[in-house]
Structure formats: C-alpha cells, structure tokens
mmCIF file of C-alpha atoms and ligand atoms in Angstrom:
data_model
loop_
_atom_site.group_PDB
_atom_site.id
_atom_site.type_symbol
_atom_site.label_atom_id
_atom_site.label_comp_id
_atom_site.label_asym_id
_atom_site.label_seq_id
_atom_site.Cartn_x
_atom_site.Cartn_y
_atom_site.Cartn_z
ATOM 1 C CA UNK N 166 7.878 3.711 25.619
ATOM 2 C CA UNK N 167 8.221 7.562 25.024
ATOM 3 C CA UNK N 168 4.940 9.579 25.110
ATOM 4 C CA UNK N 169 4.003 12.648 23.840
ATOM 5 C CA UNK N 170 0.504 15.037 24.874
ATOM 6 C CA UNK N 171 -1.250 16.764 22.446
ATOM 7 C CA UNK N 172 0.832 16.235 19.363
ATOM 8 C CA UNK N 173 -0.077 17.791 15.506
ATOM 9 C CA UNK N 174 -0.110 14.268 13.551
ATOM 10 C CA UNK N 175 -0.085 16.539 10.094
ATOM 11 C CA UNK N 176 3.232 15.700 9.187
ATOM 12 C CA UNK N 177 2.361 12.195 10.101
ATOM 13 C CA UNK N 178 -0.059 11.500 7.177
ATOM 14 C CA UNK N 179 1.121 11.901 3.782
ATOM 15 C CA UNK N 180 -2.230 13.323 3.065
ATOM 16 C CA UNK N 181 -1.181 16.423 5.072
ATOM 17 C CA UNK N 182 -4.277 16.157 7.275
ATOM 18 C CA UNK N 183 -4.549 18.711 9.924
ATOM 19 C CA UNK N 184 -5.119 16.653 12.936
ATOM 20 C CA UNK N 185 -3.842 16.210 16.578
ATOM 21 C CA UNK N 186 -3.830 13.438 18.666
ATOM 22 C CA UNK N 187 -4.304 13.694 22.947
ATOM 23 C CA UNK N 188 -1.409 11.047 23.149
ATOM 24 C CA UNK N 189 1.042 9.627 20.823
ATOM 25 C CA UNK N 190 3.285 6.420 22.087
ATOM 26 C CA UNK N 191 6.064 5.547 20.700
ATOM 27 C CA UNK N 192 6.879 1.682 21.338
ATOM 28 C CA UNK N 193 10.683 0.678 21.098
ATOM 29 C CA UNK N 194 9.790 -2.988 21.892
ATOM 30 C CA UNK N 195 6.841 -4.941 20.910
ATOM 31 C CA UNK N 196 6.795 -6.362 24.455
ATOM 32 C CA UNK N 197 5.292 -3.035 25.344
ATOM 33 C CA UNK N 198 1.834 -3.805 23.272
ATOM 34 C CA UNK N 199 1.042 -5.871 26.453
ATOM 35 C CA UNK N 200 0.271 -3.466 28.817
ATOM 36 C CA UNK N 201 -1.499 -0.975 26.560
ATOM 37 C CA UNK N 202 -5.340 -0.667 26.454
ATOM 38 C CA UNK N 203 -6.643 -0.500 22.725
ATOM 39 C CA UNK N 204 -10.073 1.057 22.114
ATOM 40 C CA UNK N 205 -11.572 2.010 18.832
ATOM 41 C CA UNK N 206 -10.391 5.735 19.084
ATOM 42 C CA UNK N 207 -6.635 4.521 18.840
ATOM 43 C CA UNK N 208 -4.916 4.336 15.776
ATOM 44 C CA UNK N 209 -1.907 2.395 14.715
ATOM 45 C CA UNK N 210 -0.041 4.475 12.780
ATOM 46 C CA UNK N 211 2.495 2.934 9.893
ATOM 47 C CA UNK N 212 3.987 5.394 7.251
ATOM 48 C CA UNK N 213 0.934 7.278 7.417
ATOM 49 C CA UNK N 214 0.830 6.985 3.991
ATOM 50 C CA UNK N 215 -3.243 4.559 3.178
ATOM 51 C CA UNK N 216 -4.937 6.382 5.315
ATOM 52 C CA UNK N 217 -7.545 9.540 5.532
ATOM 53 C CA UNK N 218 -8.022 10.733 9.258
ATOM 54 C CA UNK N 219 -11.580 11.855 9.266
ATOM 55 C CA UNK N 220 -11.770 11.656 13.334
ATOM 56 C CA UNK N 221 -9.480 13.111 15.985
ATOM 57 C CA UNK N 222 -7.891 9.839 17.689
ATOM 58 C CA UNK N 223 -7.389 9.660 21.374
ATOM 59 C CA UNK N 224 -4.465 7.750 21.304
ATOM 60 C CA UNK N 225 -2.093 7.239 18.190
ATOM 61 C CA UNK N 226 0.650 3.883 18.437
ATOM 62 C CA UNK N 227 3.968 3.800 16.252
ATOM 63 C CA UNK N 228 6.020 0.873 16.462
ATOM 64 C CA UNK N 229 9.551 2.249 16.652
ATOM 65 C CA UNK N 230 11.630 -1.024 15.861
ATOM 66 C CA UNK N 231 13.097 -1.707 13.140
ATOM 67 C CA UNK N 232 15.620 -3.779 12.558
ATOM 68 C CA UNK N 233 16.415 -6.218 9.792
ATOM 69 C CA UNK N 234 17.907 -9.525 10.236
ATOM 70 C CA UNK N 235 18.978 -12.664 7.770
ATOM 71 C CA UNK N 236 17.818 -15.144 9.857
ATOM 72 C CA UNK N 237 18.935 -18.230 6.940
ATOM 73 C CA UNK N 238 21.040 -18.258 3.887
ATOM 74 C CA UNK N 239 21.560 -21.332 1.381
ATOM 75 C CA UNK N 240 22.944 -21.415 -2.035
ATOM 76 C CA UNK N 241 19.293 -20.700 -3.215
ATOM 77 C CA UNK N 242 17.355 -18.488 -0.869
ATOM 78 C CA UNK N 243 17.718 -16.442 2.223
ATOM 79 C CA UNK N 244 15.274 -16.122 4.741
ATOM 80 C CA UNK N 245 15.087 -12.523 6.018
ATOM 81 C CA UNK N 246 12.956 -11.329 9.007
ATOM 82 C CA UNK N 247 12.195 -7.342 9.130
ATOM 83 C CA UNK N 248 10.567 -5.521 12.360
ATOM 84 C CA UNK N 249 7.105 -3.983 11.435
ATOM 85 C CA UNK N 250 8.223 -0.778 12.520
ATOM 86 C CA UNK N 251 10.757 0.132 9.978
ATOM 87 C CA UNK N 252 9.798 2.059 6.680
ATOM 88 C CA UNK N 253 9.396 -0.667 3.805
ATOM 89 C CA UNK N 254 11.921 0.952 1.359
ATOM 90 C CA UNK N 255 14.657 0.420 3.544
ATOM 91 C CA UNK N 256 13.842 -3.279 3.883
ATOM 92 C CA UNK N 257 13.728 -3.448 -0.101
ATOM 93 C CA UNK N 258 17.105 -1.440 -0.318
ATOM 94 C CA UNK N 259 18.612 -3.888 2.347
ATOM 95 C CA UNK N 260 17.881 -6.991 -0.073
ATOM 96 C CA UNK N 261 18.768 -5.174 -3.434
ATOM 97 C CA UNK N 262 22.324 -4.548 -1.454
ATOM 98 C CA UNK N 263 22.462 -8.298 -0.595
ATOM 99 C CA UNK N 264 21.250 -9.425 -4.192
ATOM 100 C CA UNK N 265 17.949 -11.412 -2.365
ATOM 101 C CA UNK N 266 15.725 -11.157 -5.554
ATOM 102 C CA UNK N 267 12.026 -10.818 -4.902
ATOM 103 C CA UNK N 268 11.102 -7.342 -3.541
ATOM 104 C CA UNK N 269 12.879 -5.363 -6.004
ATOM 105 C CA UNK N 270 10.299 -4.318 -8.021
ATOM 106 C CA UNK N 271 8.605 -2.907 -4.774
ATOM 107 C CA UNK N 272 10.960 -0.254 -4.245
ATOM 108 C CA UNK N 273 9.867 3.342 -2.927
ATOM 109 C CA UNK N 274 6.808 2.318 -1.694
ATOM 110 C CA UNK N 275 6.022 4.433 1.171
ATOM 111 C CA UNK N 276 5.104 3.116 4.395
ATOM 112 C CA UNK N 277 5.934 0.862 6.995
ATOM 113 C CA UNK N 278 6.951 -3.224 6.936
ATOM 114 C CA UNK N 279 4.661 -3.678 9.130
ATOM 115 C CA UNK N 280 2.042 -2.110 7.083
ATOM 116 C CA UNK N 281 2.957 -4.079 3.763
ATOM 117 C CA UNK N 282 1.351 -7.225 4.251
ATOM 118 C CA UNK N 283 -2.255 -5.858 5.608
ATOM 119 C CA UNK N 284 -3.076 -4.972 1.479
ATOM 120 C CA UNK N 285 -0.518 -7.015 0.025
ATOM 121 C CA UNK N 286 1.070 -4.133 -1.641
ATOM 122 C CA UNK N 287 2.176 -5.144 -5.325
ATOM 123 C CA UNK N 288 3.606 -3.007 -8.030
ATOM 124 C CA UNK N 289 4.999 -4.071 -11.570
ATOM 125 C CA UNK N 290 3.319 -7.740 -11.621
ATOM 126 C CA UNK N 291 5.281 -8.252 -7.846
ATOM 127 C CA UNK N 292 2.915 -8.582 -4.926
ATOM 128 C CA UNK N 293 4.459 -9.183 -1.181
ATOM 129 C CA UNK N 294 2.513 -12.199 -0.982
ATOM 130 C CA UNK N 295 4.468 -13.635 -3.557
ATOM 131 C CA UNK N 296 8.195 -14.321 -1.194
ATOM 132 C CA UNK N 297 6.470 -14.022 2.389
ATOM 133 C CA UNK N 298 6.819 -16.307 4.676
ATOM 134 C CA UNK N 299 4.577 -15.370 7.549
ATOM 135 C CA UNK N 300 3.708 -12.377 9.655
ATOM 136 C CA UNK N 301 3.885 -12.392 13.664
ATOM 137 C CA UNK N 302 1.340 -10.242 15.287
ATOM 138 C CA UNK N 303 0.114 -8.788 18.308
ATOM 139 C CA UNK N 304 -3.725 -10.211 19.038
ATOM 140 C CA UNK N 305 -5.129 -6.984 20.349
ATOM 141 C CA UNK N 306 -8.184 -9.020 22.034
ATOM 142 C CA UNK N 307 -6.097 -11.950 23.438
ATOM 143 C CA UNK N 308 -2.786 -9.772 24.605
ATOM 144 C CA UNK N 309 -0.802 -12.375 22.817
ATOM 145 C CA UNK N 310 1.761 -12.744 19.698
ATOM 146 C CA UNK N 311 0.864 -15.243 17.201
ATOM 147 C CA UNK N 312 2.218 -16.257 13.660
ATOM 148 C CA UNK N 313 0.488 -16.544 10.977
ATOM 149 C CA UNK N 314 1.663 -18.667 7.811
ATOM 150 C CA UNK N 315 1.424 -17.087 4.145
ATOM 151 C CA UNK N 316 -1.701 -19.632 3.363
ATOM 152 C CA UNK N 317 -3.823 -18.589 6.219
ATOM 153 C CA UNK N 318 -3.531 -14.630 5.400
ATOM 154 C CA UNK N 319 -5.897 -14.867 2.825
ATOM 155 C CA UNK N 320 -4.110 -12.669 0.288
ATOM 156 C CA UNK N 321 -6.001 -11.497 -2.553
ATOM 157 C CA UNK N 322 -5.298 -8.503 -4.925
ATOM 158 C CA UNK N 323 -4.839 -5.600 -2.596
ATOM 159 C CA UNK N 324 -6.469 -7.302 0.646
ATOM 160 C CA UNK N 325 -5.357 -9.849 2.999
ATOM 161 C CA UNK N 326 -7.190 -11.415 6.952
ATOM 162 C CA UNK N 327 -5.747 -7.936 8.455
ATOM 163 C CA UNK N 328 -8.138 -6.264 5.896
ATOM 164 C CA UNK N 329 -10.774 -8.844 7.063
ATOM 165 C CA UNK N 330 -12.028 -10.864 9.474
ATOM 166 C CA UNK N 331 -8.534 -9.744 11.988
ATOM 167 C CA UNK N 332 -9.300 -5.603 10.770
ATOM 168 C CA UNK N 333 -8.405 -3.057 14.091
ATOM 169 C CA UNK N 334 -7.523 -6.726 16.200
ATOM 170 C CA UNK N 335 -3.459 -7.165 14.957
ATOM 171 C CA UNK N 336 -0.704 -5.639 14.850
ATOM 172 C CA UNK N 337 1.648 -6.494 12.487
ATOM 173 C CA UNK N 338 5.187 -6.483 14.681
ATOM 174 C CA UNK N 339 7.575 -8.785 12.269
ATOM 175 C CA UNK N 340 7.541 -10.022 9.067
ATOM 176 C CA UNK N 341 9.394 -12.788 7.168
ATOM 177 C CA UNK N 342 10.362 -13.445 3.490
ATOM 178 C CA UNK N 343 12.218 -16.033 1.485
ATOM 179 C CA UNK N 344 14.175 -14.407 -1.347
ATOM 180 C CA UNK N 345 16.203 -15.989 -4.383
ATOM 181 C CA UNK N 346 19.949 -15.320 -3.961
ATOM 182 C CA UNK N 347 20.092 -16.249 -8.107
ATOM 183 C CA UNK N 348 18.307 -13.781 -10.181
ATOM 184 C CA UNK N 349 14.929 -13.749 -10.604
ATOM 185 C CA UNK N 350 13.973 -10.627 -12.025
ATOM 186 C CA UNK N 351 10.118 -9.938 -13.449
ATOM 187 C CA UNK N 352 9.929 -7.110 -16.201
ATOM 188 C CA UNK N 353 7.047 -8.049 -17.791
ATOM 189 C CA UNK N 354 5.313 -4.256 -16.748
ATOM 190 C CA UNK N 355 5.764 -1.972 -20.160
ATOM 191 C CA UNK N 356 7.600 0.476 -17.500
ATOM 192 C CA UNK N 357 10.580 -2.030 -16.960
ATOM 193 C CA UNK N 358 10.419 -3.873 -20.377
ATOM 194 C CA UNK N 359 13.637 -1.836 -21.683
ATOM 195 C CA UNK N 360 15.403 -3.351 -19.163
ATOM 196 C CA UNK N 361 14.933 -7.141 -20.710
ATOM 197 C CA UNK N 362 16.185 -6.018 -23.614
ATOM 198 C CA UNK N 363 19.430 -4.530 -22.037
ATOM 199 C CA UNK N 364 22.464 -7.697 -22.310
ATOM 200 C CA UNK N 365 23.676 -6.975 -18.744
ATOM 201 C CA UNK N 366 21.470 -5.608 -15.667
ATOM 202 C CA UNK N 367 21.528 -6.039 -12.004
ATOM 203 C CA UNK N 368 19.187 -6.134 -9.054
ATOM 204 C CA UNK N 369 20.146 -2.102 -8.399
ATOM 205 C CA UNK N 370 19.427 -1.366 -12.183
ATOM 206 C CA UNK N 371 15.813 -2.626 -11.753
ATOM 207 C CA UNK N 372 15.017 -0.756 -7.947
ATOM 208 C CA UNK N 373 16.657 2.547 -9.878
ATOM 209 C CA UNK N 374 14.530 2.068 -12.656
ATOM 210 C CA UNK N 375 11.158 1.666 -10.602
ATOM 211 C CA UNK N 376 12.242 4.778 -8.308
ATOM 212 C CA UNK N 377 13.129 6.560 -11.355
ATOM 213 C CA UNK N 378 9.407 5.682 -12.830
ATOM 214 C CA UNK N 379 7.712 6.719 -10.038
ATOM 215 C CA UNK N 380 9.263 9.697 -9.591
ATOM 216 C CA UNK N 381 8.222 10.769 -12.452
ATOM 217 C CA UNK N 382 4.341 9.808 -12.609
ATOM 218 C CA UNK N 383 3.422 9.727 -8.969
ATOM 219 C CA UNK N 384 3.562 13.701 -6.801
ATOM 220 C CA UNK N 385 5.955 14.165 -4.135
ATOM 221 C CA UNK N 386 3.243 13.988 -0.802
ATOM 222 C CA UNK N 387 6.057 16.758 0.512
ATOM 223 C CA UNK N 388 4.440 19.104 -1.753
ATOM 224 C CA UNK N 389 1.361 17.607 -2.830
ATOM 225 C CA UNK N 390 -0.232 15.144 -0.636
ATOM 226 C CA UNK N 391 -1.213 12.232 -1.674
ATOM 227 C CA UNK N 392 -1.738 8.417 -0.401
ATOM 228 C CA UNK N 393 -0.271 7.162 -3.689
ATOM 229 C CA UNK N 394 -3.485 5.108 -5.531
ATOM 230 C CA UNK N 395 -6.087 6.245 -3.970
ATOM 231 C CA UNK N 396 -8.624 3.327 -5.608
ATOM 232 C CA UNK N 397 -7.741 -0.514 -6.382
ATOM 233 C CA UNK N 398 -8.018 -1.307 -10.076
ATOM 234 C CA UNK N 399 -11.621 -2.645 -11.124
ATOM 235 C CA UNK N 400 -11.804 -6.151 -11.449
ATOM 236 C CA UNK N 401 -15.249 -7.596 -13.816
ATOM 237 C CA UNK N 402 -16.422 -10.529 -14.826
ATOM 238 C CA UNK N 403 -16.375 -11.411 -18.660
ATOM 239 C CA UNK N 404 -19.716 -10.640 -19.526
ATOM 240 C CA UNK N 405 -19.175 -6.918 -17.883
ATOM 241 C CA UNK N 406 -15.671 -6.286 -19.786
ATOM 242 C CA UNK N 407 -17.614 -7.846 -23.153
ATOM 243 C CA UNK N 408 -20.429 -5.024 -22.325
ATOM 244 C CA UNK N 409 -18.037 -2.167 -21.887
ATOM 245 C CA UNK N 410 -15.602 -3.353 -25.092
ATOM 246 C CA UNK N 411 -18.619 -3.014 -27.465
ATOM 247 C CA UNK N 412 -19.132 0.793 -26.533
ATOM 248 C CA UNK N 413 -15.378 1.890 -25.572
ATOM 249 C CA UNK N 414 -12.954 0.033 -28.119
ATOM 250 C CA UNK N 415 -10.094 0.756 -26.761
ATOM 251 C CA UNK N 416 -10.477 0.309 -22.858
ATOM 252 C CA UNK N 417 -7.358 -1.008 -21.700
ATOM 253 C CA UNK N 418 -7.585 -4.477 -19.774
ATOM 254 C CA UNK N 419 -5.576 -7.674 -18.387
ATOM 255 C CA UNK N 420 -6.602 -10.872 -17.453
ATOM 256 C CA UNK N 421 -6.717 -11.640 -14.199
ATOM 257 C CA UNK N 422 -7.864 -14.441 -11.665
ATOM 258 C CA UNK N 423 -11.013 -13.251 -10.363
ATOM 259 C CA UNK N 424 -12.052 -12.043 -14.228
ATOM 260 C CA UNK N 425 -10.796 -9.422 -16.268
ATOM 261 C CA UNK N 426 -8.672 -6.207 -14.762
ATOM 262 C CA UNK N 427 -9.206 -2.767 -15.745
ATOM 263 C CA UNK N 428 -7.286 0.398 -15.210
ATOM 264 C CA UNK N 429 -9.351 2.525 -12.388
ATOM 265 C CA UNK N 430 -7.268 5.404 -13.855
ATOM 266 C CA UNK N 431 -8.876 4.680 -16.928
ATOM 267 C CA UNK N 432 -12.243 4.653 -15.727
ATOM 268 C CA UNK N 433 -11.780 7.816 -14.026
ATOM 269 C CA UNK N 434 -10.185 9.929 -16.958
ATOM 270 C CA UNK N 435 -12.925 8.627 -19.514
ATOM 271 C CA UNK N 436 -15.278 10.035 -16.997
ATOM 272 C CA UNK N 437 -13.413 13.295 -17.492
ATOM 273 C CA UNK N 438 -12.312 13.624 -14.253
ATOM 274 C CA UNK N 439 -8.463 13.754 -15.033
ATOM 275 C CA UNK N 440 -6.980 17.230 -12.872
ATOM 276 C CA UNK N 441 -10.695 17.587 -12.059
ATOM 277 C CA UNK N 442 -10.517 19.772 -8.452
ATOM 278 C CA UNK N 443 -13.212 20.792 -5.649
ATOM 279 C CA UNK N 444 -12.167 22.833 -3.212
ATOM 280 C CA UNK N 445 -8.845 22.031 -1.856
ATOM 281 C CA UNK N 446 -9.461 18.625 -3.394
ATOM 282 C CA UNK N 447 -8.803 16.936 -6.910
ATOM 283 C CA UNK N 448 -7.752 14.134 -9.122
ATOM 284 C CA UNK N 449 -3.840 14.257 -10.336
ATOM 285 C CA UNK N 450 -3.841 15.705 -13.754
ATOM 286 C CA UNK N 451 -0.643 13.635 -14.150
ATOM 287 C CA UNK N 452 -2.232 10.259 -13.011
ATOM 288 C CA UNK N 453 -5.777 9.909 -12.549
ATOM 289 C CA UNK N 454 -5.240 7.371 -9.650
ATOM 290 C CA UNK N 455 -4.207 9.884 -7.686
ATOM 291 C CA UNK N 456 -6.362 11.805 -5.445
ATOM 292 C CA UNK N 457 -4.521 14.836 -3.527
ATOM 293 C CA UNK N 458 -4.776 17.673 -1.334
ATOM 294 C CA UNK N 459 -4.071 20.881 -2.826
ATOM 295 C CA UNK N 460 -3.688 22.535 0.512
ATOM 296 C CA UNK N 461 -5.931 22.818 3.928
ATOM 297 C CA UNK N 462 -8.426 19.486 3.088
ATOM 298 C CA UNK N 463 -9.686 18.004 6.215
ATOM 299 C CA UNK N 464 -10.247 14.290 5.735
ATOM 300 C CA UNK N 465 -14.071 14.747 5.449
ATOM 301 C CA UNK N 466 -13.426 16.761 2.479
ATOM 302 C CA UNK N 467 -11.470 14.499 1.143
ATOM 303 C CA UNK N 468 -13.416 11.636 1.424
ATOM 304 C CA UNK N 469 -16.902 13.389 0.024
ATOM 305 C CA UNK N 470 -14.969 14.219 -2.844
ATOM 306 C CA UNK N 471 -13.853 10.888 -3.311
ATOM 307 C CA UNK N 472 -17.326 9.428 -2.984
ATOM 308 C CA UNK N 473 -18.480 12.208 -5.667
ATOM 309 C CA UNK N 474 -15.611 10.656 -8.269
ATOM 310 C CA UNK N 475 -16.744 7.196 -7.033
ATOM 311 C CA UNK N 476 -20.536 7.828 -8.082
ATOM 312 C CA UNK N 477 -19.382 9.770 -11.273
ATOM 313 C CA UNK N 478 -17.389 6.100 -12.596
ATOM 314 C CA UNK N 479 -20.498 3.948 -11.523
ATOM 315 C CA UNK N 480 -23.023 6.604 -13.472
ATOM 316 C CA UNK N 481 -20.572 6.214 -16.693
ATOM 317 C CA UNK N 482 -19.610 2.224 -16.730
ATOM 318 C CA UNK N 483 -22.093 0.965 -13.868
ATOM 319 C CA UNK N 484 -18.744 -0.396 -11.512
ATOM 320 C CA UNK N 485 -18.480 0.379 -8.447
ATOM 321 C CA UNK N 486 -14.683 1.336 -7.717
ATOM 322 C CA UNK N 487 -13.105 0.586 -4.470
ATOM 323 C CA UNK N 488 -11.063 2.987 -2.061
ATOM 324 C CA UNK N 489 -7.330 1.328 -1.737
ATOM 325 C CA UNK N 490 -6.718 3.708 1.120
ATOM 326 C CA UNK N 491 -8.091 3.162 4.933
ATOM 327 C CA UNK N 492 -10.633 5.154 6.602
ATOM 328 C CA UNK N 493 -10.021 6.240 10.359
HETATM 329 P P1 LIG J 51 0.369 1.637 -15.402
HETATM 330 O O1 LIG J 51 1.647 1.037 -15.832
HETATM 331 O O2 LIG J 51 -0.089 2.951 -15.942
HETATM 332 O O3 LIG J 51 -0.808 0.582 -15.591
HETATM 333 C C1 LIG J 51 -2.152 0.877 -15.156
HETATM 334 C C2 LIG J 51 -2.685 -0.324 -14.423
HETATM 335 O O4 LIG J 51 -2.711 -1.415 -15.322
HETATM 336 C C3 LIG J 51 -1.796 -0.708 -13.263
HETATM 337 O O5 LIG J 51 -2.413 -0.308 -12.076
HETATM 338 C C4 LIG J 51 -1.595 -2.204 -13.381
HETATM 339 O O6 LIG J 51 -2.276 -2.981 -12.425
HETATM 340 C C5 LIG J 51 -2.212 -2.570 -14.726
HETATM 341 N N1 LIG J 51 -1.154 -3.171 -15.571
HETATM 342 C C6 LIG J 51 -0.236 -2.515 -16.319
HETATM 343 N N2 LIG J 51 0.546 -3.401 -16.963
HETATM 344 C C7 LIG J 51 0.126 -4.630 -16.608
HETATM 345 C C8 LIG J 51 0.544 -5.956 -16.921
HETATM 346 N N3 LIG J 51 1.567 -6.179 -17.769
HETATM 347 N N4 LIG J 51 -0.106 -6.992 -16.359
HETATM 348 C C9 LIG J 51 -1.125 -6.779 -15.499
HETATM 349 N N5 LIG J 51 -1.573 -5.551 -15.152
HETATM 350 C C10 LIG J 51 -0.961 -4.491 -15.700
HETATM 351 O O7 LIG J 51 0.385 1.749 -13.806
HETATM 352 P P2 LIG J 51 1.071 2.793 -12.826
HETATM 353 O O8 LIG J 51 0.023 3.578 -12.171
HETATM 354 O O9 LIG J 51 2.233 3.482 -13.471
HETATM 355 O O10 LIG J 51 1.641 1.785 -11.732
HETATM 356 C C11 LIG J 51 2.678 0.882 -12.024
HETATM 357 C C12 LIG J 51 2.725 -0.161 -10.923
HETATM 358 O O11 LIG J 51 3.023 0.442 -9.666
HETATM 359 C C13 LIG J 51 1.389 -0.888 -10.750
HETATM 360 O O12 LIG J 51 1.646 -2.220 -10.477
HETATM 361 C C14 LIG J 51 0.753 -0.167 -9.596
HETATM 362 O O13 LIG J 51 -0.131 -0.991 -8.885
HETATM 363 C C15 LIG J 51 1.966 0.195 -8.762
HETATM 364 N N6 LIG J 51 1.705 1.404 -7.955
HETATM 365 C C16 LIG J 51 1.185 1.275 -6.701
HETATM 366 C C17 LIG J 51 0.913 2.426 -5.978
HETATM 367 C C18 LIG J 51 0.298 2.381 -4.622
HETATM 368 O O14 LIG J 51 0.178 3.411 -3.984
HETATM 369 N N7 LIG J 51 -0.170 1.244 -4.166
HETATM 370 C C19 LIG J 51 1.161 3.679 -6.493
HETATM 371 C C20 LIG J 51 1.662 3.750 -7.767
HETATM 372 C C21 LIG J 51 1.931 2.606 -8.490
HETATM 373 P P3 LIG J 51 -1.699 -3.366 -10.970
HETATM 374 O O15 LIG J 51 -1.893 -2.151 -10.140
HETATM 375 O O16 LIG J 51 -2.573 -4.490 -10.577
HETATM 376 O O17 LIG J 51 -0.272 -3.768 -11.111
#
C-alpha cells in the first residue's frame, strides 16, 4: 500500500474539481482492503469520471490492480476475468485484440472495471450486464470477499445492488465476463448502422467506429470537464409519452421494458437549455447530455446548476430527470 498526505485530487475527477484529500492509498492487492477502516468520509475512487465531489474526503482508496486474465476458452466463448482496478477501455481493447465479441460496442468509456458494473454502463443497445458473469467484492461491513452472480445484481437500465441496497458497503475488486469467440456484432444504433451495410467488417472496425463517434459528439474532460451523460434517459409510462406526443409531434422515443424511453437530451434542448451556461457552469452546446465545467466550478456549483436544469425539464414536460453521475 503506498500513501500519500494531503494530495490535490483535481486531476483525479474528470470534472476538474478543485479538491484535496488528507490521505490517498493506493492498494496494489485487494488483500489490503482488510485492514483498512472505512467511514463515510472515504471515497473509493474509480476513473473519477460519475462523480461530483461536493465534500473534502478524509481518506480517498484506488485500487491499483489491474490485470486481465482468460481464465476459459472453448470453440464458443471465453471466460475472461479483469481486476477492478484497471481502466475499462483497456479491458475492451484486450477482447477486441482477442476477437471475444460482446464489449465492443463499449469502447472508450472512461473509468475503471471495477466501476462498470455498479450502473451497468451500456452504450449503442450493449449494456455490461448483457456478457457478465459475476462480480467479486469486498463487504466493507463484514471484512470479507464475496461473489455475486449476474441474477442477484439486480441490473436495471443504468443501476444495479451496488447502486442499491449494497451503495458505500462493496467494493468491486474483480469482474468476470463470458464473450462469443464467433461474431456477434449489434449495430442496430443509427451511429453504427453504416457498418451493417459494409460486406466485410471486423471486431476493430466496430471499437474504431464507436471511438471515432464519440470523439466527435462527446468534449475531451482534458479541456472541458465533463462526467460524460450527466442524466439517465427518461423512462414513462404509455399514458405519459401519449400526453407529451399530442403537444410535441416529433419527440423522439424507443420502446423500452419499463415503458417508453425518451432522449433526456431531448428534453433538455426543447427546454432551451442547449449551451445554456451559469457561472463557470453549462449544458454542452454540442450535446445537451452533457453538463461541464467551463473552468474553476466547485462541485456545489455544479450540482445547483444541475438541480436548476432538472426543475426547468419537470416545469416544461412534468418528468422528473435523474442524475447518472454520483454525489460524494
Ligand atoms: P444518440 O444516438 O443521440 O441517441 C439519444 C438517446 O436515444 C441515447 O441515449 C439512446 O439511449 C437512445 N437511442 C438511440 N438509438 C436507439 C435505439 N436504436 N434503440 C434504443 N435507444 C436508442 O445518443 P448518444 O448520446 O450519441 O449516445 C450513443 C450511445 O452511447 C448511447 O447508448 C449512450 O447511452 C452512450 N453514451 C454513454 C455515455 C455515458 O457517459 N454513460 C456517454 C455518451 C454516450 P441509451 O442511452 O439508452 O442507449
């Protein structure tokens, strides 16, 4: 374990929050978790990259290992167990290189393995939940390591247990997934649809395409920061959607399981709030998803302003949008 006093944890959130921490611990082995005394002014730190810091933390934890490991291979899957502490693009890049279909269309999503299954990150109609096995944990109140299988984590869009009922008591240390070694590839996302129609295309072709996409629409946090969608897509029932169809024609929708899904960027430009800015604070005027730091926010800032764009969408449509990002 390597600890450091008093350390700036700005470059640590992709925010760009100024904030320090009294101690920072790195752990190189997960066996380390055992000894270490978890109160409700530590944070685990992944990517730093879902998360506002609105209050100085004592104590800040990264998990340092990282390594990747195919722990099974047949002629139609491989099972592939990653350490929670490395960053979650290098995980996807690992399988692309292997051709282990699954994860592909999750490529460049910032942040840590160990962070991916807590909100089930999805992008381009792939969610993790969709080729993982189970998650191993640390059990902050019981000093123990536990696995969990894929049906008891409760996954749901954008939420799982760790966002629930086992929120601030696990630590995600290792994950595993089952990937198809024959292609498998989903392009049903308008962003990837060219690719169908392509006669030849390989696993690579589809990660370069979805880094090449969001390159485009989403800021670099280097420059701009950012925590990528700020807000989960709104999800209504019929009755709403049939409500909001009659006055706004053309609002953009898909089905989905819990009811009918509707672009939160949407919601937020019709409420004119596309490139909208307070203070050091604003919505994206590329991507109205997007909620960044122009320079010198403190989380507080941040997160009034994103309560103000939150009350402005429920005053136009009457929903009440969701943050995707975590509070600390
Ligand atoms: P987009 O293509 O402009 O579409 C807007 C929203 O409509 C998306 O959020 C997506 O929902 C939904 N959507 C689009 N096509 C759909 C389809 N065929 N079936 C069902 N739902 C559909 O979205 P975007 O902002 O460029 O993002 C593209 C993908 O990358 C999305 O899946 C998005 O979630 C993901 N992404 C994630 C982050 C992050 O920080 N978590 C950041 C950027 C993009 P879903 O979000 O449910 O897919």
């Amino acid at each position: 374990m390597k600890i450091e006093k008093n350390k700036d944890i700005s470059l640590l959130n992709t925010f760009g929050i100024r904030q320090f921490c009294d101690n920072f611990y790195f752990f190189e082995k997960n066996e380390e978790l055992l000894d270490f005394h978890f109160d409700n002014k530590t944070l685990i730190l992944g990517g730093g990259s879902n998360i506002i810091i609105v209050t100085k933390p004592n104590n800040v934890v990264k998990l340092r290992f990282d390594s990747i490991e195919v722990v099974e291979k047949t002629d139609n899957y491989a099972i592939v167990k990653a350490q929670g502490g490395g960053e979650w693009d290098t995980l996807v890049k690992f399988c692309v290189e292997n051709n282990f279909w699954g994860i592909e269309n999750l490529s460049a999503i910032p942040g840590t393995v160990g962070a991916a299954p807590i909100q089930n990150i999805g992008a381009y109609g792939v969610e993790i939940k969709d080729v993982l096995q189970s998650v191993e944990f640390f059990d902050i109140e019981t000093k123990s390591f536990k696995i969990i299988e894929n049906k008891d984590c409760h996954f749901d869009y954008r939420t799982s247990i760790f966002k629930n009922k086992l929120k601030n008591k696990a630590i995600v240390v290792s994950i595993t997934l089952k990937l198809s070694v024959s292609p498998k590839p989903n392009l049903n996302y308008a962003d990837l649809k060219m690719l169908s129609q392509k006669d030849n295309f390989s696993i690579l072709d589809i990660r370069n395409e979805v880094v090449r996409v969001r390159d485009i629409k989403l800021p670099d946090f280097k420059k701009l920061g950012n925590c990528g969608s700020f807000y989960k897509n709104a999800i209504v029932d019929f009755k709403k959607f049939e409500e909001l169809k009659q006055k706004y024609p053309q609002i953009p929708s898909y089905q989905h399981t819990n009811g009918v899904k509707i672009p939160t960027a949407w919601l937020i430009e019709t409420a004119g709030l596309k490139g909208f800015k307070k203070g050091n604070v604003g919505i994206y005027d590329k991507h109205s998803l997007i909620v960044v730091n122009y320079g010198g926010a403190s989380g507080n800032e941040i997160l009034n302003f994103s309560e103000f764009v939150e009350n402005s969408v429920f005053y136009e449509f009457g929903i009440k949008i969701e943050k995707e990002v975590n509070i600390f």
